Each structure stands twice: as structure tokens, then as C-alpha cells.
XYZ file of C-alpha atoms in Angstrom:
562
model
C 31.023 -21.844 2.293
C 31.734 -23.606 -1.147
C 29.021 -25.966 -2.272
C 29.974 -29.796 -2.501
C 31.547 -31.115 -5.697
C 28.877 -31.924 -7.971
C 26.007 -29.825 -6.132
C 25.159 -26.412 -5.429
C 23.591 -24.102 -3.605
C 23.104 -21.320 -5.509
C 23.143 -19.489 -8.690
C 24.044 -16.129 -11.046
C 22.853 -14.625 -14.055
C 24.929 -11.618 -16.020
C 24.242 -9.960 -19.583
C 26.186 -7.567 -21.254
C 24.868 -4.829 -23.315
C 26.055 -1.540 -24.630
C 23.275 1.096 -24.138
C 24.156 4.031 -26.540
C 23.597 7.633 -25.087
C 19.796 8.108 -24.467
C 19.283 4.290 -25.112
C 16.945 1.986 -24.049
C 18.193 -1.743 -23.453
C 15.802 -4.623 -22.449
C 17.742 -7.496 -20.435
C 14.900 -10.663 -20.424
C 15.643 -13.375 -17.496
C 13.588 -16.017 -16.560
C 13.354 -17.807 -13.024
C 11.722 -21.526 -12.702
C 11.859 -24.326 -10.809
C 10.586 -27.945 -11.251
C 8.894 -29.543 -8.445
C 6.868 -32.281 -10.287
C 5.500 -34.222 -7.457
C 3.353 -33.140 -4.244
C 3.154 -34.937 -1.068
C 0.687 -34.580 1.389
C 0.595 -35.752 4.692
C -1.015 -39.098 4.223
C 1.846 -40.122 2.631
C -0.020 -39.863 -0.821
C 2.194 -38.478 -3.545
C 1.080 -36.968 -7.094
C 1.936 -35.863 -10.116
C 1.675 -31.503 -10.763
C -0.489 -30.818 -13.610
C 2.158 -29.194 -15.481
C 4.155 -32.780 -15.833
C 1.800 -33.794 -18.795
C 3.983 -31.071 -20.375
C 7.783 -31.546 -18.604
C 7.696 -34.917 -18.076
C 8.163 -35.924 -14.077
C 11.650 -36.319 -13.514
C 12.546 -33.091 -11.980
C 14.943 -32.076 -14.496
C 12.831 -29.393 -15.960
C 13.159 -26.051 -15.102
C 15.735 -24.919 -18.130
C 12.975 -25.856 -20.359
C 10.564 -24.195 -18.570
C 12.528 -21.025 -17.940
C 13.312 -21.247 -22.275
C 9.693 -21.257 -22.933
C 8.963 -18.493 -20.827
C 11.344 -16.407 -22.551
C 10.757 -17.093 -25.868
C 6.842 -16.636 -25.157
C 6.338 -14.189 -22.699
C 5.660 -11.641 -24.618
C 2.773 -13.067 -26.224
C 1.122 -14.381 -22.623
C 1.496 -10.347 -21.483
C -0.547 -9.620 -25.237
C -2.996 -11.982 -24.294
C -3.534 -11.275 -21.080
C -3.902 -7.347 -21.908
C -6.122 -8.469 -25.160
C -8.408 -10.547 -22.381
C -8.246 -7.357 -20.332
C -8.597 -4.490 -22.696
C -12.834 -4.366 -22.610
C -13.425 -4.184 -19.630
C -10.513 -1.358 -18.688
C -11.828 0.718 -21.350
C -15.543 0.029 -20.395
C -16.787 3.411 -20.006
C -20.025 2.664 -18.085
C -17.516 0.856 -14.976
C -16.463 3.295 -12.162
C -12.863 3.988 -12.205
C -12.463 1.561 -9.715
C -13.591 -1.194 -10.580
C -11.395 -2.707 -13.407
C -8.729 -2.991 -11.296
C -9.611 -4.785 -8.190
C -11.875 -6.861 -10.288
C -8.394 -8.193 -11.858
C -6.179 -7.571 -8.765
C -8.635 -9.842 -6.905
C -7.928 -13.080 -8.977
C -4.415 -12.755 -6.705
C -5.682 -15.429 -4.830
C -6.177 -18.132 -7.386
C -2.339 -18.207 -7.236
C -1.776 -17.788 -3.124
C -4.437 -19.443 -1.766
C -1.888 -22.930 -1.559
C -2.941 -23.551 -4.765
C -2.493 -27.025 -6.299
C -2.943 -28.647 -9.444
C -2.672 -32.221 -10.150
C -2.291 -34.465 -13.471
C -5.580 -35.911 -12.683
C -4.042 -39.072 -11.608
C -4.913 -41.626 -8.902
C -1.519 -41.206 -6.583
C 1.448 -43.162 -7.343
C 4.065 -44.815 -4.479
C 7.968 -44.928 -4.280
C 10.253 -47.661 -3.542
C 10.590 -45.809 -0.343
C 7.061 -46.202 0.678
C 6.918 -49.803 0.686
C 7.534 -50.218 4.460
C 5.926 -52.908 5.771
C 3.458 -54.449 3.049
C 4.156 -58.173 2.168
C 4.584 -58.871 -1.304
C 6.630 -61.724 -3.343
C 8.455 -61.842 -6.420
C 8.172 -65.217 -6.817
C 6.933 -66.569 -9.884
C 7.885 -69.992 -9.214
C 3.977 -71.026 -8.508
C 3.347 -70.045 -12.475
C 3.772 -72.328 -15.378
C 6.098 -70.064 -16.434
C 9.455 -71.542 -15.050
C 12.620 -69.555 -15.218
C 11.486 -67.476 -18.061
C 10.926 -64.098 -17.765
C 13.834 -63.687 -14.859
C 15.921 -60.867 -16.415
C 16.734 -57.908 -14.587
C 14.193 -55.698 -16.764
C 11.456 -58.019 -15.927
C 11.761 -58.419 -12.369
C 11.977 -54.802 -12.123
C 8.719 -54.927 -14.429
C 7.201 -57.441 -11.704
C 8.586 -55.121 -8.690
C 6.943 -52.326 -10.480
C 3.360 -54.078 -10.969
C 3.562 -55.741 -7.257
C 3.746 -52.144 -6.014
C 1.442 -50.700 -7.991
C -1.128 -53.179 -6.695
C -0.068 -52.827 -2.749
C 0.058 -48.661 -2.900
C -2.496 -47.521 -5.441
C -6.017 -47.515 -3.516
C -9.697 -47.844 -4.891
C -10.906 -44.724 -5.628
C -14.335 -45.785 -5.180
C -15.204 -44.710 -1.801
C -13.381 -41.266 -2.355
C -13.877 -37.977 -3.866
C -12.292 -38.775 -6.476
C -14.096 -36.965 -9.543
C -11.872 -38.136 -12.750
C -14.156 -41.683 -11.719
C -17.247 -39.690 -13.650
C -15.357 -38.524 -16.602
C -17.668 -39.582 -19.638
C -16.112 -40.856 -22.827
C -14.174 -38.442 -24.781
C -14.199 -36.144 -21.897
C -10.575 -34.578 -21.181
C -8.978 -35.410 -17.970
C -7.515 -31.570 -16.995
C -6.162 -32.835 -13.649
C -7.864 -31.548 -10.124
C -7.572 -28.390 -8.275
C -6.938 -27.504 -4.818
C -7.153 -24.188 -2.860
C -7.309 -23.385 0.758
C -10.085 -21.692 2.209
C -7.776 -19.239 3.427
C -3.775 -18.877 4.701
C -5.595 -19.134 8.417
C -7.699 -21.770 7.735
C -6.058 -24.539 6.354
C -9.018 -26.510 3.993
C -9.078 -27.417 0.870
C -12.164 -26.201 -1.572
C -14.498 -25.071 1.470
C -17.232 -25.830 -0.742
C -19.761 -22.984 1.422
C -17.228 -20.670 0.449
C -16.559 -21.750 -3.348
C -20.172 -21.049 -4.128
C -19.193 -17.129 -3.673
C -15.756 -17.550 -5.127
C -16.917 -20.078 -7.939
C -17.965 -17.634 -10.375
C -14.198 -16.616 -11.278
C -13.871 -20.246 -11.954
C -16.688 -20.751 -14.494
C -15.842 -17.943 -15.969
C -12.362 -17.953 -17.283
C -11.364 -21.835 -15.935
C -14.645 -23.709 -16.880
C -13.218 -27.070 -16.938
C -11.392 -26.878 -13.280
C -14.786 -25.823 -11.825
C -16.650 -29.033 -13.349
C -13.703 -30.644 -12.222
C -14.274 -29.566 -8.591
C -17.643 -30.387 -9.332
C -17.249 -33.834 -10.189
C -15.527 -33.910 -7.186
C -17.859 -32.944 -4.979
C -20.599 -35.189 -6.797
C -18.604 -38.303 -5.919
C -17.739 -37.074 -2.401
C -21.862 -36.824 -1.798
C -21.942 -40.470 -2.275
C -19.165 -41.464 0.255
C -19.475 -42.657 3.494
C -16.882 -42.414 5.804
C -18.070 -43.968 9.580
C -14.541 -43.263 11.059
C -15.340 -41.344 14.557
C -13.993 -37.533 14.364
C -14.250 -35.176 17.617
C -16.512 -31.889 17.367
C -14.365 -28.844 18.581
C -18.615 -27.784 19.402
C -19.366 -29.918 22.215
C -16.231 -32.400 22.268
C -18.836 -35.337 20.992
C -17.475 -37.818 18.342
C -19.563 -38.062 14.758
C -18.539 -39.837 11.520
C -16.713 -38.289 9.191
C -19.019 -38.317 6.427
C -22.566 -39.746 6.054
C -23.890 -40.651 2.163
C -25.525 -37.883 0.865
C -24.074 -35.209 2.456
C -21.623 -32.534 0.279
C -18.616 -31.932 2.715
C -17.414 -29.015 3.732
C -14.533 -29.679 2.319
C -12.078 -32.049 -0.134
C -9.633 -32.390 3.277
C -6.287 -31.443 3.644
C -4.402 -34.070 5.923
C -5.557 -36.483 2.757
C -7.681 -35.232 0.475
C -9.854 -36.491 -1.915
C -9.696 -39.997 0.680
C -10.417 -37.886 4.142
C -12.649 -35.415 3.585
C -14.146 -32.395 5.775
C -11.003 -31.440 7.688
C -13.640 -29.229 9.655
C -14.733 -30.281 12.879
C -16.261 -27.070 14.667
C -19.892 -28.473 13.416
C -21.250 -31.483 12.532
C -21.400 -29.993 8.653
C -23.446 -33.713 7.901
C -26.352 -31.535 9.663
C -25.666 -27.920 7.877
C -28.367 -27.033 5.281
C -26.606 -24.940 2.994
C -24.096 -27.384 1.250
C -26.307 -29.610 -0.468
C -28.751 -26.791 -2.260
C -25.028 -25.028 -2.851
C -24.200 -27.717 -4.715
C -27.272 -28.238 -6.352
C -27.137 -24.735 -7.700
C -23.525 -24.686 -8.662
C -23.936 -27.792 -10.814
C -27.022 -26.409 -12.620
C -25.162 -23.026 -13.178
C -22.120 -24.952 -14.725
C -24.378 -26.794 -16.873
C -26.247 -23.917 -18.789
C -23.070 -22.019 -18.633
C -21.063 -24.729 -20.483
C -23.415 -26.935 -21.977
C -21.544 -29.957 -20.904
C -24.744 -32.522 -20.849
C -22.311 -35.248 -20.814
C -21.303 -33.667 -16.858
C -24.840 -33.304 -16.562
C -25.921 -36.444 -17.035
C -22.623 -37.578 -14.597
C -23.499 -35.824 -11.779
C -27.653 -35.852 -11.574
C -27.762 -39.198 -9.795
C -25.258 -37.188 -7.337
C -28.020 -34.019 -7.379
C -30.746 -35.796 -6.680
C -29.067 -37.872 -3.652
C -28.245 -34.853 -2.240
C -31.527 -33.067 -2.640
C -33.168 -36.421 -0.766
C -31.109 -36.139 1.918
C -32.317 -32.890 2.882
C -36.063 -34.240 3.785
C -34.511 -34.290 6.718
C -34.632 -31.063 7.668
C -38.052 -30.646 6.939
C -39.468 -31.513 10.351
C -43.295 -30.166 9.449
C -43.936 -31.470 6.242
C -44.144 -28.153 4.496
C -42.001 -28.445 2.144
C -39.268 -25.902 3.216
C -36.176 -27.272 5.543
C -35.829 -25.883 9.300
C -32.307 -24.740 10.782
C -31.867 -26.771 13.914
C -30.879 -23.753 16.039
C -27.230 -24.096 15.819
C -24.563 -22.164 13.104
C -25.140 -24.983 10.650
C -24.315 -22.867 7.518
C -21.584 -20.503 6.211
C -22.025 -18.159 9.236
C -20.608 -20.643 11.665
C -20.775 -18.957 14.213
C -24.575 -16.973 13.963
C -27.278 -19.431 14.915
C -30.298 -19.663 13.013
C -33.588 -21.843 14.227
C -36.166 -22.386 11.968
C -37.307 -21.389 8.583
C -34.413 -18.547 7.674
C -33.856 -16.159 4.816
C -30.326 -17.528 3.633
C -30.603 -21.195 4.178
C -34.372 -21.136 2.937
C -33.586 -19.330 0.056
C -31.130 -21.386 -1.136
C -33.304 -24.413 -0.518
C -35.981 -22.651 -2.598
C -33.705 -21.938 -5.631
C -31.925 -25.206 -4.949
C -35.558 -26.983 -6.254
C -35.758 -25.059 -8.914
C -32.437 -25.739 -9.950
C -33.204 -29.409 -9.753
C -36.417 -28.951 -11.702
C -34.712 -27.721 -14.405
C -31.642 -29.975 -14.254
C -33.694 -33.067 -14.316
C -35.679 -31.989 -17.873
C -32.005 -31.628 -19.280
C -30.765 -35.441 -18.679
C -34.041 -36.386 -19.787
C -35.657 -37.496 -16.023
C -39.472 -36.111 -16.643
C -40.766 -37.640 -13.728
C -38.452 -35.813 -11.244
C -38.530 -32.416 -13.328
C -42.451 -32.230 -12.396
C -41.721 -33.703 -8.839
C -38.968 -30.786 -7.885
C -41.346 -28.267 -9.757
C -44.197 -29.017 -7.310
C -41.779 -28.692 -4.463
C -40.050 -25.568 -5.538
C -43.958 -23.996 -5.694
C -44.621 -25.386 -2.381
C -41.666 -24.029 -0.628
C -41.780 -21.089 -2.076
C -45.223 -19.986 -0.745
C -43.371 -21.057 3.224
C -40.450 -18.626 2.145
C -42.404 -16.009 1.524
C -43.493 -16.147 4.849
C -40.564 -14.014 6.239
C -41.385 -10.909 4.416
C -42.467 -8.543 6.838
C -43.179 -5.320 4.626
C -39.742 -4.207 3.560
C -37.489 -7.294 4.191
C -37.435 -10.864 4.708
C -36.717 -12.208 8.590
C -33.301 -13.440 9.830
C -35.488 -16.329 10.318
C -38.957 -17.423 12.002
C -38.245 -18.299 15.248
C -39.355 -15.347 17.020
C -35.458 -15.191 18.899
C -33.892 -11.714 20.119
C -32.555 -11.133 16.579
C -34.872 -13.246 14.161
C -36.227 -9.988 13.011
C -32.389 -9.251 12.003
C -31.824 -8.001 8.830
C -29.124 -9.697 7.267
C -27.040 -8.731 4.111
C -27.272 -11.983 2.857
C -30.609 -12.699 2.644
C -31.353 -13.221 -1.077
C -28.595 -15.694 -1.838
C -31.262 -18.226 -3.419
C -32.643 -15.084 -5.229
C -29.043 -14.377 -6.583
C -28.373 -17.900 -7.817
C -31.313 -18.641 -9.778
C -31.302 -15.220 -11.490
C -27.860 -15.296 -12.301
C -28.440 -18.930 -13.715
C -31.400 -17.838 -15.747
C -34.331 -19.466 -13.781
C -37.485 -17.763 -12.382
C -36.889 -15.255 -9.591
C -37.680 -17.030 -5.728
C -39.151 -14.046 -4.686
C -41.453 -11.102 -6.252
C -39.252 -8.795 -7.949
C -40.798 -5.769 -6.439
C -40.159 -7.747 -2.759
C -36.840 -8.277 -4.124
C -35.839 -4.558 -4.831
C -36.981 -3.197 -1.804
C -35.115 -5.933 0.744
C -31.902 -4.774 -1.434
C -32.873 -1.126 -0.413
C -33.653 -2.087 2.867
C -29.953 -3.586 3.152
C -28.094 -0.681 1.191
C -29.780 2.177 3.529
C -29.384 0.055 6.349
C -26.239 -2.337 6.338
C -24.401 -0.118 4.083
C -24.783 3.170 4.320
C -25.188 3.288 8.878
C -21.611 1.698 9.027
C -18.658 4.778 8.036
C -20.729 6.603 6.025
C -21.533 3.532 3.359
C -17.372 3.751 2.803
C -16.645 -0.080 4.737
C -19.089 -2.510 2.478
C -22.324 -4.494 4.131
C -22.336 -5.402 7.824
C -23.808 -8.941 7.699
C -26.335 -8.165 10.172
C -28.593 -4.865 11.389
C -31.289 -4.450 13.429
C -34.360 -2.720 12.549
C -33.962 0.062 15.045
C -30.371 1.045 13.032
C -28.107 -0.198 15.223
C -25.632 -3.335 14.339
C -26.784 -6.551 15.490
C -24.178 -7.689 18.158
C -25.582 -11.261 18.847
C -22.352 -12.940 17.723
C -18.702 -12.309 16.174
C -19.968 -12.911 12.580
C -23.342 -10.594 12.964
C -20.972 -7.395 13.639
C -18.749 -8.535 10.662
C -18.254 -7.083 7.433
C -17.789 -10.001 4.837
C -15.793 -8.509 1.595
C -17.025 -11.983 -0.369
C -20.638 -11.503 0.523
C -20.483 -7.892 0.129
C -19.332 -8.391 -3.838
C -22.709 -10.713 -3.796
C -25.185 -8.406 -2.654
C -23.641 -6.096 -4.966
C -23.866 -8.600 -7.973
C -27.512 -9.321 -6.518
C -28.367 -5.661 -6.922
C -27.137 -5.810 -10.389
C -29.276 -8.544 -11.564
C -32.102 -6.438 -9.803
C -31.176 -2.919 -11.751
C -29.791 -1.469 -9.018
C -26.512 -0.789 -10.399
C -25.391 2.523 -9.339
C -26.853 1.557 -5.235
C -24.351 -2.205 -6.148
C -21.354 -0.407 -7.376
C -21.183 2.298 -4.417
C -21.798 -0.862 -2.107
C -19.188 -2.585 -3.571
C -16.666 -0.052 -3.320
C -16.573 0.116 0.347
C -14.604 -3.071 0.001
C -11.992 -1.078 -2.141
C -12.204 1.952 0.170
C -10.940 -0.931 2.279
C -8.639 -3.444 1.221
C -6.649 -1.660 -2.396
C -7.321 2.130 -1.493
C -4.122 4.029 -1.029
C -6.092 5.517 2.303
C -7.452 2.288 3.256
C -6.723 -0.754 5.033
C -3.343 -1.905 3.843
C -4.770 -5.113 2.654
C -4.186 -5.479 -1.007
C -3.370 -8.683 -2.492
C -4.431 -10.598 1.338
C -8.334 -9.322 0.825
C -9.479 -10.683 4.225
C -12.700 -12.098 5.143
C -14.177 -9.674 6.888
C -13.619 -7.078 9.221
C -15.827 -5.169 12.463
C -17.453 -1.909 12.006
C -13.905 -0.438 14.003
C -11.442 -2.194 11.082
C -10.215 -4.988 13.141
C -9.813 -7.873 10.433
C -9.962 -11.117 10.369
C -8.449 -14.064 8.400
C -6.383 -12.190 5.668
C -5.844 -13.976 2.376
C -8.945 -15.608 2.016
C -11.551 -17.336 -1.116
C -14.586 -15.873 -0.883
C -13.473 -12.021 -2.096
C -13.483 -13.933 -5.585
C -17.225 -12.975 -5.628
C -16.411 -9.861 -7.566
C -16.546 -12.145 -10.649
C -20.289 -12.665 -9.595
C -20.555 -8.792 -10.249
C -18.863 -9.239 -13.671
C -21.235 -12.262 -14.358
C -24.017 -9.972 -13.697
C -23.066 -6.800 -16.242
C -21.791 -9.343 -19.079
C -24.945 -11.283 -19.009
C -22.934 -14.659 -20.554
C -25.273 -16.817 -22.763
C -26.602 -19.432 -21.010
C -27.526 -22.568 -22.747
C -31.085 -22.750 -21.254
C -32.968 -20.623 -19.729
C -36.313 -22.066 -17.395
C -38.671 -19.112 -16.357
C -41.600 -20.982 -16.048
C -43.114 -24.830 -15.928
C -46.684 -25.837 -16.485
């Protein structure tokens, strides 16, 4: 069927060339397409990120398809320059080069979005009902003014007043840009192509480290985010999917789960299996990814933005501490990452973080110049610490404390604090020795008992050898957390024992024998290959490996306080 006159619905390209007898001939087309705007389902509407380039009309996809021809050659040199050391980085298995690269795939097809930066703007077609006069008849300015162009100016200002909201009471983090400070627009990316969330913020701590490393200033973006999202509060009722009862959408102090995705930035924590308000691993997450960004940036102007942020978040956890001990208690329901594995009492993972997360604060506090609270976390982060250390049993630390069927678990992630404040430079949580031998503990047990060591680390084992079966996530290999253990043994000098951990995800997912999975790495999969959630954030740990062999400068290092 013909197209209409004056649209179409389709289009061609031809070249001609004459390729002489044993002749190579290279034909270069482009494909592009400008969609400037996004619309989500709120109604809210904003600009890409590319438009501070195209302009926003929509008429921009010759230009864009031009400028990819006429440069693409030097992106593919630059890209191969970027890649070159580490492909011909003889002390790097074989394997390893490739899925390191092959596994940013998702930075692309996770739903990825990237705005101007912009607050969102409004159409003369979303004016519905909101009252609003033209009228300038009430002004001492008479008649004047009354030409077409300046009604339309007036029309234009009206609705800019009725549609563009505060961005106070959001998560709106281009609020905390300091002066001087470059606006590079705000990033989106869903959890995964199953779960529908944007920036699962317990699952951007694994994935984060790709972002720090080669997009620094989206990840402080995402920060800043987060920061202004912890002081929201949102007392609109939401239904738990948990036990059906109704809880606000976000309490002050709390990091979400999430930016949203119905609208976010304005609705946060599209989640609603948990209460998240009442999970303990968000807030020292966020503690520790902030202090990270800072000594891997040097950005003391974000620093100083998001500390009153940090320490609200860290005060809301006191919480948790029922006992006064200094270390925070897990209520006895999935409130972390593993949503659906219950943990009751002091644990491994979320005391860990907690642990670090103090340290972290220590240490963030002497860099904006806050004395008083550097010594204050510093005296916490000692207290804790002693209660962590608690859980060590002889050859690993506990699941958790609570004396349960599987609290004597031992769990794959249990040095996630450990890994965070050695891979930010700051004193080890636990002794190293302690440290070395809970990472051999996990690599004999939840690596090498599941396919002969050739599937990754089963997130949880039980001391007698045999996988813990207590829940759906217990029995699951994680591909994500698997790539941290791995970049944990690393910073440990266990580098040949991470590696051959590591690679079980490869055997996996990008082997020509494995899986089938490349380029949709999924979460995790049982110890009999059934997968689930394909296409998913958290496999973007490998760049934690990466940032434990390069050893990138960091801008301060704290290894010890008086």
C-alpha cells in the first residue's frame, strides 16, 4: 500500500561501486532516529540527553546519521585504544577480556534512559483541566503588550507555572549541583527486562563499579539522586504484596529501593514485596557508594553535597539496633537484597555492610571538614566491629546469630562490608587471616560442590556439604554476586582461587557449551540450570574484578584513626 502524500512509511538506501577483480569495496551506511522526548506514565515528559546536542524538535536524525559516518571510524579507534591493555594483558585468563567487555551489553538494554538533566516540561496538550487566565487587564499595563508574540509569551509562562512541579520533595539530584558543577543530565536503568525498576539501588551497589569507572559523572549523578531521595517523605498509603498491609511510600531517611518507574524521580520505590523503609542494607549501601565515589573522583564539592544526606541516613539506622550494641539486628524477615532468604539478628551480609558503612562515614566526615562526627562514627565502627566478629566460628562467619535451622549457613556473600571498604581503601572489617580463610571456606564449599566448581557460587551451603534449600534464593547461583566474591578474593590475593570462581559464570552464560545466555546474563540460576530473570544489572560486578587488578588511585586512603 502506497504511503500518503507527504508521509511515509518506509525507506531505501543503494550505492554503486565497481569492485575490480580481487577487490575489496567498503559501502558505509548509517541508521538513526530522533526521538528527543520521553514520556512516562505520569504524564511527565523530558528532554533525551542527546538534545543538548540536536536540538529537540525531532528533525534530527540526518544529522545524526552524518556524524556517525564521518566519525565512526575514530569511535571504533577509541574504543579498541580503551580496550587494547587489557586484551593483551598477559597475566588475564583467556577468558576474561571478553566477557569483561561483552558484559557492559547491558548498560545499553537494560531500558536505558538518559535525560538533559531538566525538571520536565508540559505540552499544550497537557493542559486539561487546570484554570489559568490570560488576562492582563488587572495590571497597570493596559492594552500594551497584546500582540500575538506576547500572548503566546504569556500562554507559555502561565503553563510553565501550572505544569512544572517543585522538585523539592523529589529525588531530584540536579537540586545539589554545587556551583560550577556540570549538569550531565540523569540516568535510568531497569533492574532487569523482568523486573521493571528503575536504579534498584541494592542491586547498583554490585553493578556500580562499571559506572565509576568509565561514566564517573552519571554515577554521582545517581548519587545525588539518591541523596535527595533519603530526605523525602512520601506518606501516600502503598499495599505490601508481603502481607497485603498498607505502608507509606517513603519515610525521611530511608534510601529507596528504587528511583520508580510509573513516575520517577516524584514516586519512588515501585517495589512493594517488603516494606524496603525497614531493610538494612540500603542505607550503609549508600553510605559506602558515596564514600567510594568520593576518593575515586575527588569531587569534594559532591562530598560536601551529599554528607548532610550520609549522615541522615546513617541516623536512621539506630533503629535497628534494638540492644544498644552498636551493630543493627535483621528483624527476621528478607529485608535486604536476598528478598526472599530471611535473616534474624546480627548477620554476616547486612552486619558487614553496617560495619564498613561506619567506617565509611568516619572517613567521609574528616573530608567535608565535620571533626566531631569523624571521631563519633570512628568509635562506632570499633564498637560494632568487636559484635561482628562475633559470627566467626573457626573457618567462617554465621549466616547470622539467631541460632535458626540455617543460621550456621554459609553464605557466598558474606564479606560484602569486607569488599567495600578494601576496595575503597579503608581498614579491613575483619582480620585478614579470618578474611582469607571464609573466602576458602566459600570457594571449596559453594564453588567447587556445585558441577565440579564449572556453575559460579551457590549463595548458600551448609556445613555438612550439601546446598542449603531453606528458600528459592539460598539454592541460587547469583552471576552478580559471584563476580564479587571473585573481586573480594582479589583484593585478598587469592587471584588464581577468584578467577576459576569467576569463570563458572562464563562456563555459563558466553561459553559456546554453556547456557545460551550471552548478552541476557541472568540473575541467577539453581544448581540444575533453571534460570531466572534474564537480562539483568547486577552481572555488571565484573567491573568490581577489574577495580580490584587495576588498583585505581584513590584520592585518600584511611587505614587507621587515633
Amino acid at each position: 500500500m502506497p504511503s500518503e502524500p507527504g508521509s511515509s512509511i518506509g525507506a531505501a538506501i543503494a550505492a554503486t561501486s565497481t569492485v575490480p577483480p580481487d577487490g575489496v569495496c567498503t559501502v558505509t551506511f548509517s541508521l538513526a532516529w530522533d526521538c528527543p522526548d520521553v514520556k512516562f506514565g505520569s504524564g511527565r515528559t523530558y528532554h533525551r540527553r542527546y538534545t543538548k546536542f540536536y536540538g529537540t524538535h525531532g528533525d534530527a536524525a540526518a544529522n545524526i546519521a552524518h556524524d556517525a559516518i564521518l566519525e565512526h571510524g575514530l569511535w571504533e579507534s577509541q574504543i579498541e585504544a580503551w580496550q587494547r591493555p587489557i586484551l593483551e594483558d598477559k597475566r588475564l585468563p583467556e577468558w576474561y577480556p571478553g566477557t569483561l567487555f561483552n558484559e557492559l551489553y547491558y548498560l545499553n538494554s537494560g531500558g536505558t534512559i538518559w535525560t538533559d538533566g531538566s525538571p520536565p516540561f508540559h505540552s499544550l496538550a497537557s493542559i486539561e483541566g487546570s484554570k489559568f487566565s490570560l488576562d492582563r487587564a488587572g495590571s497597570n499595563l493596559g492594552h500594551q503588550g497584546d500582540t500575538a508574540v506576547d500572548i503566546l509569551g504569556r500562554m507559555a509562562s502561565v503553563l510553565e507555572q501550572i505544569h512544572t512541579p517543585l522538585t523539592t520533595n523529589s529525588a531530584f539530584g540536579t537540586n545539589l549541583l554545587q556551583e560550577g558543577e556540570e549538569n550531565v543530565g540523569q540516568f535510568l536503568y531497569l533492574e532487569g527486562i523482568e523486573y521493571h525498576m528503575w536504579n534498584t539501588y541494592d542491586v547498583h551497589f554490585y553493578a556500580s563499579f562499571a559506572f565509576i569507572m568509565l561514566f564517573p559523572k552519571l554515577q554521582l549523578s545517581l548519587q545525588r539522586d539518591f541523596a535527595a531521595a533519603v530526605m523525602m517523605h512520601d506518606p501516600s498509603m502503598m499495599p505490601l504484596l508481603q502481607d497485603g498491609q498498607c505502608v507509606p511510600r517513603k519515610v525521611i531517611g530511608a534510601v529507596p529501593h528504587d528511583i520508580g518507574i510509573h513516575d520517577p524521580w516524584f514516586e519512588v520505590n515501585a517495589y512493594n514485596l517488603h516494606n524496603t523503609d525497614r531493610w538494612k542494607d540500603l542505607n550503609p549501601k549508600f553510605v559506602l557508594q558515596v564514600y567510594r565515589d568520593v576518593i575515586a573522583t575527588g569531587d569534594k564539592k559532591f562530598a560536601q553535597a551529599v554528607w548532610p544526606s550520609v549522615y541522615v541516613a546513617m541516623a536512621y539506622m539506630d533503629q535497628f539496633d534494638k540492644d544498644g550494641d552498636g551493630m543493627i539486628e535483621n528483624d527476621g524477615f528478607p529485608d535486604q537484597t536476598y528478598d526472599t532468604w530471611s535473616l534474624s539478628g546480627v548477620s554476616a551480609y547486612c552486619g558487614g555492610l553496617w560495619v564498613a558503612a561506619l567506617q565509611a562515614t568516619s572517613a567521609l566526615a574528616w573530608e567535608v571538614g565535620d571533626k566531631d562526627s569523624a571521631e563519633y562514627f570512628w568509635c562506632r565502627f570499633q564498637k560494632a566491629k568487636i559484635v561482628y566478629d562475633k559470627l566467626w566460628n573457626g573457618s567462617y562467619f554465621n549466616y547470622d546469630n539467631s541460632s535458626g535451622t540455617n543460621s550456621s549457613s554459609i553464605q557466598a556473600d558474606q564479606l560484602a562490608g569486607q569488599w567495600y571498604a578494601r576496595a575503597c581503601g579503608l581498614a579491613p572489617i575483619v582480620d585478614e587471616d579470618k578474611a582469607r580463610r571464609a573466602l576458602e571456606k566459600i570457594y571449596n564449599y559453594n564453588v567447587l560442590k556445585v558441577q565440579d566448581g564449572k556453575r559460579g557460587a551457590v549463595n548458600g551451603m551448609l556445613p555438612d556439604g550439601t546446598v542449603d534449600m531453606s528458600c528459592m534464593q539460598s539454592r541460587e547461583i547469583w552471576s552478580g554476586v559471584t563476580y564479587a566474591v571473585a573481586a573480594t578474593m582479589i583484593q585478598e590475593g587469592l587471584t588464581d582461587m577468584a578467577f576459576h570462581t569467576a569463570s563458572g559464570v562464563m562456563e555459563t552464560v558466553w561459553a559456546e557449551h554453556g547456557l545460551g545466555y550471552s548478552f541476557q546474563t541472568p540473575e541467577g540460576w539453581n544448581t540444575t540450570d533453571q534460570y531466572r530473570s534474564l537480562c539483568y544489572m547486577r552481572p555488571l560486578a565484573i567491573w568490581a574484578m577489574q577495580w580490584a587488578l587495576s588498583r585505581p588511585n584513590l584520592t585518600i586512603t584511611i587505614t587507621s584513626r587515633k
